[in-house]
CSV table of N, CA and C in Angstrom, one decimal:
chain,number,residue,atom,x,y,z
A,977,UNK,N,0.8,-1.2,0.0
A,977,UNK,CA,0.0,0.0,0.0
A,977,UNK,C,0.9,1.2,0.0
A,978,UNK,N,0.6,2.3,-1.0
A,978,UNK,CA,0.9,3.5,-1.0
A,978,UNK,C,-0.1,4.5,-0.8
A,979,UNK,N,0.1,5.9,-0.5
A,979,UNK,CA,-0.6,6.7,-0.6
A,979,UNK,C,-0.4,7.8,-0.9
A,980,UNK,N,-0.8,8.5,-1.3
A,980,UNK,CA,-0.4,10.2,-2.0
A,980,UNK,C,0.5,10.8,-1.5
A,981,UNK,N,1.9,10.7,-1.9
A,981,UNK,CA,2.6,12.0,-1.9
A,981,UNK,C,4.0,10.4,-1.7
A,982,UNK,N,2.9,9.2,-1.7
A,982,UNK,CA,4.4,8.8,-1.3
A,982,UNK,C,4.8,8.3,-0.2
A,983,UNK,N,4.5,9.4,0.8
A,983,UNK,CA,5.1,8.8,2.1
A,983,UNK,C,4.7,7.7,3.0
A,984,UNK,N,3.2,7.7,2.7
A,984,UNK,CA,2.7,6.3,3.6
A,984,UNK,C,2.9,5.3,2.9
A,985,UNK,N,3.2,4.1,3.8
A,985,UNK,CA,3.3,2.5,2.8
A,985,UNK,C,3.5,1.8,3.9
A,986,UNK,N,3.2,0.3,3.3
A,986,UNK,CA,3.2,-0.9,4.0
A,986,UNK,C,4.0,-1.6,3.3
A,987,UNK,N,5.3,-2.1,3.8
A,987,UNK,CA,6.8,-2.4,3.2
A,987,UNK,C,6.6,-4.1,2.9
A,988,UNK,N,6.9,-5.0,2.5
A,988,UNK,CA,7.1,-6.4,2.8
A,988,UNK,C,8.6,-6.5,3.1
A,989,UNK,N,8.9,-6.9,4.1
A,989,UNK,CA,10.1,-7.2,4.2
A,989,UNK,C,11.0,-9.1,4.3
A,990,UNK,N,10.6,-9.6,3.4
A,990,UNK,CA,11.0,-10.9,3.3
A,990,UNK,C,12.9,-10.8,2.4
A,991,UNK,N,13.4,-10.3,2.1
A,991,UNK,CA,14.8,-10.5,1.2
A,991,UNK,C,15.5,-9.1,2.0
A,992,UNK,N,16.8,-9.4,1.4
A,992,UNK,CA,18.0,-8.4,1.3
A,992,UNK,C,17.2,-7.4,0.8
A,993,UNK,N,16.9,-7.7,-0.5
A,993,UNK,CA,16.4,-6.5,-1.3
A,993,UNK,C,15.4,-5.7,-0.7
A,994,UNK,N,14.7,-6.6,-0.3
A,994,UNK,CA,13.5,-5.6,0.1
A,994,UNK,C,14.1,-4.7,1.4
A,995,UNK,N,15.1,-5.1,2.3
A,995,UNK,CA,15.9,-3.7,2.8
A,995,UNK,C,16.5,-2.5,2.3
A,996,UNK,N,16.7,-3.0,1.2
A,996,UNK,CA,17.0,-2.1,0.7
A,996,UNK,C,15.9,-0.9,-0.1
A,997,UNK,N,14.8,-1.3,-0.5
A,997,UNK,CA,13.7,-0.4,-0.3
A,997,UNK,C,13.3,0.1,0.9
A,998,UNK,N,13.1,-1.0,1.9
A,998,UNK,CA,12.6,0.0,3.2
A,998,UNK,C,13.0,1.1,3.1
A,999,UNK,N,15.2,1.2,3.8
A,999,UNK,CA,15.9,2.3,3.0
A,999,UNK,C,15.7,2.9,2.3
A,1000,UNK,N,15.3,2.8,1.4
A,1000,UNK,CA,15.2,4.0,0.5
A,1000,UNK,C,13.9,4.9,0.7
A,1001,UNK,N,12.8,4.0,1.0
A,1001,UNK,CA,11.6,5.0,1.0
A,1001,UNK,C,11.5,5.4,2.4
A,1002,UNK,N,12.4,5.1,3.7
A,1002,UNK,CA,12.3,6.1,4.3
A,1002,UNK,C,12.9,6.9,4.5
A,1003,UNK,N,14.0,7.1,3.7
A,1003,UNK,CA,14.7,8.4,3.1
A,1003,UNK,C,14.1,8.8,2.4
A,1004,UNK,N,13.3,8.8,1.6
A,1004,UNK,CA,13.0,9.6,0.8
A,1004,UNK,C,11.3,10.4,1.0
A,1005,UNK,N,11.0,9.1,2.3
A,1005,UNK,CA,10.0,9.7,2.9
A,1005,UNK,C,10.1,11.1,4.3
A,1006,UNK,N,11.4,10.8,4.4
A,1006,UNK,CA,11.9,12.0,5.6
A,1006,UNK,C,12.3,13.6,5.0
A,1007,UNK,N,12.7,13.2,3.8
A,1007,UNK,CA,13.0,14.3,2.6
A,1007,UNK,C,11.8,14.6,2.3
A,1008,UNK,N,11.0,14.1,1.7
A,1008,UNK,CA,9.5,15.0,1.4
A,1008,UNK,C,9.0,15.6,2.9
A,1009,UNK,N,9.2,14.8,3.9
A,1009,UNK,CA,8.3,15.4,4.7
A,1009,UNK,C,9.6,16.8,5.9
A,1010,UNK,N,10.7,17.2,4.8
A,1010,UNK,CA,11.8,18.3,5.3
A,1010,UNK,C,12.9,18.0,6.6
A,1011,UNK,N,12.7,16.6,6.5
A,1011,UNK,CA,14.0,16.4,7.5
A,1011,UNK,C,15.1,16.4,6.9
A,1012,UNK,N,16.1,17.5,8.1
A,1012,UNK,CA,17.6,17.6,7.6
A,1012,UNK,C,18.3,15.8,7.1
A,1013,UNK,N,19.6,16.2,6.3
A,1013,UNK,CA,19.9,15.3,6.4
A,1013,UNK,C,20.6,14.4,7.5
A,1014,UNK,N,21.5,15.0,8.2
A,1014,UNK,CA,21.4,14.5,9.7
A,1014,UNK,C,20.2,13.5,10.4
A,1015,UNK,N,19.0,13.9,10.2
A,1015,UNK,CA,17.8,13.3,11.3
A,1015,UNK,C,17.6,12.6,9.6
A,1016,UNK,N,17.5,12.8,8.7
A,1016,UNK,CA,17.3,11.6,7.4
A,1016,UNK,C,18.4,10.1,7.9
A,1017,UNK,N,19.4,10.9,8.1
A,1017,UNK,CA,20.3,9.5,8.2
A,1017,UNK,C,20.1,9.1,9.8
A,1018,UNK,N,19.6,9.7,10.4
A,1018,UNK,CA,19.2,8.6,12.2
A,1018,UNK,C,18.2,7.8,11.9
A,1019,UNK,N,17.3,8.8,11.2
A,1019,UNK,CA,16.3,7.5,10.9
A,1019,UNK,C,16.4,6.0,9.9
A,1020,UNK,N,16.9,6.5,8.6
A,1020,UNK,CA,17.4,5.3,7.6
A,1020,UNK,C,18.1,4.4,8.2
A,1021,UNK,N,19.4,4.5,9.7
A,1021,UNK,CA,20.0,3.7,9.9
A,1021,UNK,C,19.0,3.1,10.8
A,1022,UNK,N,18.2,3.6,11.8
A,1022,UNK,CA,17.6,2.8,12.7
A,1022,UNK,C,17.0,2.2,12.3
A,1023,UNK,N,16.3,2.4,11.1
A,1023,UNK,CA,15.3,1.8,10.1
A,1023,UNK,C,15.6,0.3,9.5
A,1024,UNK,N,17.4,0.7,9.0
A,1024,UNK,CA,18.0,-0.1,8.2
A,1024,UNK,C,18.3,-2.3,9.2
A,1025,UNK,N,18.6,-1.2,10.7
A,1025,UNK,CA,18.4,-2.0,11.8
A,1025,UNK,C,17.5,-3.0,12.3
A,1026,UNK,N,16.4,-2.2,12.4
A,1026,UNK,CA,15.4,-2.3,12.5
A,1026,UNK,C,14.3,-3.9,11.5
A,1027,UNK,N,14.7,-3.1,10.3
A,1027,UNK,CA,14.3,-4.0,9.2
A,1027,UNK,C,15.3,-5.7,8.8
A,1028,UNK,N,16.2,-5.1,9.4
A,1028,UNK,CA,17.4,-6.5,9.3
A,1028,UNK,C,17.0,-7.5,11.0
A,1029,UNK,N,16.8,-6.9,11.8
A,1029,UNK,CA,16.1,-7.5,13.1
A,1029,UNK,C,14.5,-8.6,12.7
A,1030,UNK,N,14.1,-7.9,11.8
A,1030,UNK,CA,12.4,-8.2,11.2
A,1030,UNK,C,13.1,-9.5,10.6
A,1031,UNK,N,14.0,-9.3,9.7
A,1031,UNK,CA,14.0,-10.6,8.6
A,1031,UNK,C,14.7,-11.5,9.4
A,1032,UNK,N,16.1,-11.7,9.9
A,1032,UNK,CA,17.0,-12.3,10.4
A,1032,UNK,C,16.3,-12.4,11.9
A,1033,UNK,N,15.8,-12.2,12.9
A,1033,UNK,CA,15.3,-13.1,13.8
A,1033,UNK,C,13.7,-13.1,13.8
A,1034,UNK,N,12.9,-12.4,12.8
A,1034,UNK,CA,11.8,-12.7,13.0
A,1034,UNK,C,11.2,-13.4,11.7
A,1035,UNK,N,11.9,-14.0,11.0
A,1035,UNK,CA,11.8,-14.6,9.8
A,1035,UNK,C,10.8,-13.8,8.9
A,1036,UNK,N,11.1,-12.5,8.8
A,1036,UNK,CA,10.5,-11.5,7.9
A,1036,UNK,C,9.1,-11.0,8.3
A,1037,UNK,N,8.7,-10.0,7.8
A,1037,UNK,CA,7.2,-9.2,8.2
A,1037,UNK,C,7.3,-8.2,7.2
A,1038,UNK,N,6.9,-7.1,7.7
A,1038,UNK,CA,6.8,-6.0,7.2
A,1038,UNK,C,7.2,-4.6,7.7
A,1039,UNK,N,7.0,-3.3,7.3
A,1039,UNK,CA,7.1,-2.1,8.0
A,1039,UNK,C,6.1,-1.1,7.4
A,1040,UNK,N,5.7,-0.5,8.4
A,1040,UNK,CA,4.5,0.8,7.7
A,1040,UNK,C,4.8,2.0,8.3
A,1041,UNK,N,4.9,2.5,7.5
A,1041,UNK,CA,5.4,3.9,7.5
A,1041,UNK,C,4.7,5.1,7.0
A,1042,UNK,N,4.1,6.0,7.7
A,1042,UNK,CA,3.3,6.8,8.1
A,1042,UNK,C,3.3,8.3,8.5
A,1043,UNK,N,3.7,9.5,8.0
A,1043,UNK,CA,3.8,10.6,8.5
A,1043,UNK,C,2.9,10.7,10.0
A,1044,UNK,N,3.3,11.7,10.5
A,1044,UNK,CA,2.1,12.1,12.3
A,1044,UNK,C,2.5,13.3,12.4
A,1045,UNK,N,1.4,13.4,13.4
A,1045,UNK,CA,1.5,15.1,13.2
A,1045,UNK,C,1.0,15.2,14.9
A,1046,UNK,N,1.4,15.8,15.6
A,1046,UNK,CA,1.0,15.9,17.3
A,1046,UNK,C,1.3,17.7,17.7
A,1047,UNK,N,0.3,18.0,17.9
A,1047,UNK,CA,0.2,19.6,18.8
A,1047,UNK,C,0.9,20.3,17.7
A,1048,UNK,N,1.0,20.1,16.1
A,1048,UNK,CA,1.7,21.2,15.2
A,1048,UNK,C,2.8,20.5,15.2
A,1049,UNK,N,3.5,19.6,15.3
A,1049,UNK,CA,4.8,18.8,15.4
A,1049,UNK,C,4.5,17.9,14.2
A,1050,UNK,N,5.7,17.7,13.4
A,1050,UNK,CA,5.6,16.4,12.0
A,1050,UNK,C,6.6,15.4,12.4
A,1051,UNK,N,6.4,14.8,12.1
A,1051,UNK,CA,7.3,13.5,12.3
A,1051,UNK,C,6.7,12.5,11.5
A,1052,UNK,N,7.9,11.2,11.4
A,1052,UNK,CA,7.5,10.0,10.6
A,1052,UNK,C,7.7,8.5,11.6
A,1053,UNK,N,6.0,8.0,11.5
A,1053,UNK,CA,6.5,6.9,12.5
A,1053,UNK,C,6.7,5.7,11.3
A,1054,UNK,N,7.5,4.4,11.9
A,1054,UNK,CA,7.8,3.3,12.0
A,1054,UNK,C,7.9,2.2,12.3
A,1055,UNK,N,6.8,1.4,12.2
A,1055,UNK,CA,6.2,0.4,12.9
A,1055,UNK,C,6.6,-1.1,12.0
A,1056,UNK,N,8.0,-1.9,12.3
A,1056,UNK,CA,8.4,-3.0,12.3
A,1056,UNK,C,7.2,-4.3,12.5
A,1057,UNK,N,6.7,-5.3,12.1
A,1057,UNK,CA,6.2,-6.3,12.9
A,1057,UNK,C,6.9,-7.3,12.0
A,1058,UNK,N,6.5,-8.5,12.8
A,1058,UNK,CA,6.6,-9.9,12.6
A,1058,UNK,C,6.1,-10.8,13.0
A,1059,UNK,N,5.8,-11.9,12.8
A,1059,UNK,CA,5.0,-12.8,13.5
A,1059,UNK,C,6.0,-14.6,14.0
A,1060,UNK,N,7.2,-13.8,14.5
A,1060,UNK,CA,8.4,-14.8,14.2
A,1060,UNK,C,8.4,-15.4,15.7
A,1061,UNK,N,9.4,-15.6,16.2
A,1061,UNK,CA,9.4,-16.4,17.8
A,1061,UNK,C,9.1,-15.7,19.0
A,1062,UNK,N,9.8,-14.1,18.5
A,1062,UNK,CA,9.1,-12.7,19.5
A,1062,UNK,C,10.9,-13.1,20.6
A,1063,UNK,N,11.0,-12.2,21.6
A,1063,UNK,CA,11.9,-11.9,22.1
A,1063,UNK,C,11.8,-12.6,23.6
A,1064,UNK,N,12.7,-13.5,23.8
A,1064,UNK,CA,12.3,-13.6,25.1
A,1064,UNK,C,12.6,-12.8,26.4
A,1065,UNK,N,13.5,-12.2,26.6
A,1065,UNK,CA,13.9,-11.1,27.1
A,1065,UNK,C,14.4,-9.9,27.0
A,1066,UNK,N,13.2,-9.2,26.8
A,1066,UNK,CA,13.3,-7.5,26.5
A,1066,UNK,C,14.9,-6.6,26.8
A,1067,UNK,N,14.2,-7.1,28.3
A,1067,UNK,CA,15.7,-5.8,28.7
A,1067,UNK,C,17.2,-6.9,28.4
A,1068,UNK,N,17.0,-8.0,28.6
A,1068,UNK,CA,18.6,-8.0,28.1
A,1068,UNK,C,18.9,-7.9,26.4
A,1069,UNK,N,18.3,-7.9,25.6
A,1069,UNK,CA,17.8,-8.0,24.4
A,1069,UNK,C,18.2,-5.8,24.2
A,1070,UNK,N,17.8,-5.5,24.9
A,1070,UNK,CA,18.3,-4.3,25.3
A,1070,UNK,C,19.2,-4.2,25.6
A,1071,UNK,N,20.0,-4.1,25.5
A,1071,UNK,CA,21.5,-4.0,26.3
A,1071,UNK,C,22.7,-4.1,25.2
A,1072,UNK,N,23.0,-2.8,25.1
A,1072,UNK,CA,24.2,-2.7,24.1
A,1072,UNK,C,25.4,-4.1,23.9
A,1073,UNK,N,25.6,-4.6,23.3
A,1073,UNK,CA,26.5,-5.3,22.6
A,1073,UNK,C,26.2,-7.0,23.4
A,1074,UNK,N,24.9,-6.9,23.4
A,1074,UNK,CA,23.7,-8.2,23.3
A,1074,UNK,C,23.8,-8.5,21.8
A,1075,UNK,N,24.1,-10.2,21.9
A,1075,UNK,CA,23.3,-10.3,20.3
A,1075,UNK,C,22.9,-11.7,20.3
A,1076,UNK,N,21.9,-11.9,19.7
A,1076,UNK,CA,21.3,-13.7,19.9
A,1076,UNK,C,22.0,-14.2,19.0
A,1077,UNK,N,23.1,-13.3,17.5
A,1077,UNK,CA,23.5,-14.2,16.3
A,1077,UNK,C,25.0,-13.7,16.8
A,1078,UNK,N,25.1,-13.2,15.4
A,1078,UNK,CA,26.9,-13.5,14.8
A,1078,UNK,C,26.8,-11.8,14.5
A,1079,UNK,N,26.0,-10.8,14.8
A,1079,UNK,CA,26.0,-9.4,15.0
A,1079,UNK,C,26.7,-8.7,16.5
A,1080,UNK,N,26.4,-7.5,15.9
A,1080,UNK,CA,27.6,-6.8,17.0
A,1080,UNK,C,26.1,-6.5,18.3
A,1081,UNK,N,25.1,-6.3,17.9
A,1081,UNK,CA,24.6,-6.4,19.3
A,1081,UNK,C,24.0,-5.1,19.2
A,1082,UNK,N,24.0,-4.1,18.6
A,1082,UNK,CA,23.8,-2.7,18.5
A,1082,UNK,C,22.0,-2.6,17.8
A,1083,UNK,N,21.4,-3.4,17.5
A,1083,UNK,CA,20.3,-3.5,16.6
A,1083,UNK,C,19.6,-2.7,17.7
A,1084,UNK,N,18.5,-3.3,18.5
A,1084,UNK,CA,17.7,-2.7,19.4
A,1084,UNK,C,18.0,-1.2,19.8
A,1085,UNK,N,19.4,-1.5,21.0
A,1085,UNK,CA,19.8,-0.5,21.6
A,1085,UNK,C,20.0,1.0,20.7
A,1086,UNK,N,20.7,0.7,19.3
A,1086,UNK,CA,20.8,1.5,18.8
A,1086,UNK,C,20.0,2.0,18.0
A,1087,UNK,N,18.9,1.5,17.5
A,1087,UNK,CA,17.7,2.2,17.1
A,1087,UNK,C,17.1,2.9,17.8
A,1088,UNK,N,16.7,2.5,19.3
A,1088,UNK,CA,16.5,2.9,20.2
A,1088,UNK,C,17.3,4.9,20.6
A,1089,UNK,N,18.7,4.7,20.5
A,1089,UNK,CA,19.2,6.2,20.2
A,1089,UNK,C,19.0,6.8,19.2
A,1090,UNK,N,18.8,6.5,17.9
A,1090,UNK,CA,18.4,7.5,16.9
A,1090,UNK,C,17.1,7.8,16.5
A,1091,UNK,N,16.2,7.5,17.6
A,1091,UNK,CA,15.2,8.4,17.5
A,1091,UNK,C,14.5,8.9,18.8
A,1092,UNK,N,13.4,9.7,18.3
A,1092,UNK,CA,12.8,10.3,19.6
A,1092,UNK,C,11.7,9.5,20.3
A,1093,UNK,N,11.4,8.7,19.9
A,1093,UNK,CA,10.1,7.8,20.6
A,1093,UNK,C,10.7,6.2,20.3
A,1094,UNK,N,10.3,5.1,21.0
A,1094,UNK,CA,11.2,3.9,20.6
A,1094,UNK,C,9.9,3.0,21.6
A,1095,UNK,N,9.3,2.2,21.2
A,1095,UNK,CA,8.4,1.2,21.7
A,1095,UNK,C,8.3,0.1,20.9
A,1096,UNK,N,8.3,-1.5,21.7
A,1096,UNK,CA,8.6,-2.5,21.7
A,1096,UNK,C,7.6,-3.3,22.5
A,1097,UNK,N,7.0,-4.5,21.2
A,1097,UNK,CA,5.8,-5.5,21.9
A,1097,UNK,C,6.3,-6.8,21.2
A,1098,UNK,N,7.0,-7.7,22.2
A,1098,UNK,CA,7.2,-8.8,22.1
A,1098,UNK,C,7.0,-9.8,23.0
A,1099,UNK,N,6.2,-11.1,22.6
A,1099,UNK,CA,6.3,-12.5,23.3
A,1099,UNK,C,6.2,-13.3,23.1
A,1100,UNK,N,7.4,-14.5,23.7
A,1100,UNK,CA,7.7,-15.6,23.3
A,1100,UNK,C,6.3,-15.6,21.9
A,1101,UNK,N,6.5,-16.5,21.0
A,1101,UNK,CA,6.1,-17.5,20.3
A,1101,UNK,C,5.1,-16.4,19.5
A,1102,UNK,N,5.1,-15.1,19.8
A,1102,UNK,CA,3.7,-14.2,19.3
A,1102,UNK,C,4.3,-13.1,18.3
A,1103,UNK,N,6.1,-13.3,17.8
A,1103,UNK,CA,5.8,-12.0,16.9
A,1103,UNK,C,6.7,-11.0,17.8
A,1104,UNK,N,7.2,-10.0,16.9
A,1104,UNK,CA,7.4,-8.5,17.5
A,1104,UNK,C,7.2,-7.4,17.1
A,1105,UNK,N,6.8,-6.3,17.5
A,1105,UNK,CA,6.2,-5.1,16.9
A,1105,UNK,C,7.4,-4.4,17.6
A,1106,UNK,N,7.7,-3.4,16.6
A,1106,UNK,CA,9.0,-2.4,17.3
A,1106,UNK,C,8.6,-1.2,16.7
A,1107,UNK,N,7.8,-0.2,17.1
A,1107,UNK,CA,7.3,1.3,16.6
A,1107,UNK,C,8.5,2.1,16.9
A,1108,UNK,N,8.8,2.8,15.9
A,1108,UNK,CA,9.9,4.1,16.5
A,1108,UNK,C,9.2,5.3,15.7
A,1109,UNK,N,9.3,6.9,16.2
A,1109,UNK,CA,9.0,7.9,15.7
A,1109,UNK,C,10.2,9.1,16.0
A,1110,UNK,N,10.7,9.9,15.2
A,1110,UNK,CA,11.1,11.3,14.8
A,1110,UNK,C,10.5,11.8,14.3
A,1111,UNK,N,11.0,13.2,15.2
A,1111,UNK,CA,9.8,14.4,15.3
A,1111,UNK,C,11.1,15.5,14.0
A,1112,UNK,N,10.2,16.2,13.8
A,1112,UNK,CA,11.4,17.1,12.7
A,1112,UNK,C,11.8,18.8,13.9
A,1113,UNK,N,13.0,18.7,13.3
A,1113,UNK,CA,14.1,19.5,14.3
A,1113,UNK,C,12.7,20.6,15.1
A,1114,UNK,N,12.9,21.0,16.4
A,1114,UNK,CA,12.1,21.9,17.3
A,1114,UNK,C,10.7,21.4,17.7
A,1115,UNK,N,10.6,20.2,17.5
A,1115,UNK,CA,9.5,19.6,17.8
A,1115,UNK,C,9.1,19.2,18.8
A,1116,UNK,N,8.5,19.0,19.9
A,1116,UNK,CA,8.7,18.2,21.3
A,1116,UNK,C,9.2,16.8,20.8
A,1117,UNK,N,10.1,16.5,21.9
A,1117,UNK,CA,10.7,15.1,21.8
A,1117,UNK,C,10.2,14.1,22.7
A,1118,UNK,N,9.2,13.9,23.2
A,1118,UNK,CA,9.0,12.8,24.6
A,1118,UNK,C,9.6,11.5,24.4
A,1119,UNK,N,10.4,11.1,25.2
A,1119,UNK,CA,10.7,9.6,25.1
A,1119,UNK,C,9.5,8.9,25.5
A,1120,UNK,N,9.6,7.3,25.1
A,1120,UNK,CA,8.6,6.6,25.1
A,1120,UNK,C,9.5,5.5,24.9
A,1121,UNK,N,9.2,4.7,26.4
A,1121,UNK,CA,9.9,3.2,25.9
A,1121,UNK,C,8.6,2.1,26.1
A,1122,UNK,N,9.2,1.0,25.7
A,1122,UNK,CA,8.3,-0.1,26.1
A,1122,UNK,C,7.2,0.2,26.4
């Protein structure tokens, strides 16, 4: 699913390749909607993260991606799911240079830093949903975990 102007979609993320669209359209969804390049590239990488977490431990899903708008504030949310084994333990799963494979461990944790909102719904045997949102520069920032 697309919708006008572009920015909204519902991504399939089953292949390499299709990361590499995620990538791209939400770069190019951060650009239409006037994010510096700086906050373009926090989000593509978290994104890039994000979507490599989806395939490689949740044996693929999708991502939808969605402009938002709160109190005059724009931002672009990102909403990861899967319907794969799900995480068994959040906070250690959190924890910088954690890794269940043959990665450096930075997936979560560091998506988690490059943006302004970062929430996570996973259990055992049910899947994971991982929403992240940036707001565009002067915008309120609230954190939001779990």
């Amino acid at each position: 699913m697309q919708t006008a102007g572009g920015i909204s979609a519902c991504l399939p993320i089953h292949s390499d390749l299709d990361l590499v669209w995620v990538r791209q359209h939400v770069r190019q969804a951060a650009a239409q909607l006037g994010f510096g390049l700086v906050e373009q590239t926090k989000l593509v990488t978290a994104a890039s993260e994000l979507a490599r977490n989806t395939l490689v431990h949740g044996g693929g899903g999708q991502m939808e991606c969605e402009p938002v708008d709160k109190g005059g504030a724009r931002g672009l949310r990102l909403v990861f799911s899967d319907e794969g084994p799900g995480i068994p333990d959040l906070d250690q799963a959190l924890v910088d240079g954690y890794t269940s494979g043959e990665g450096l461990g930075m997936g979560l944790g560091g998506a988690r830093r490059l943006v302004h909102e970062f929430a996570i719904d996973s259990r055992p045997g049910s899947g994971t949903a991982v929403t992240v949102t940036s707001w565009m520069p002067g915008a309120p920032r609230p954190r939001e975990e779990r």
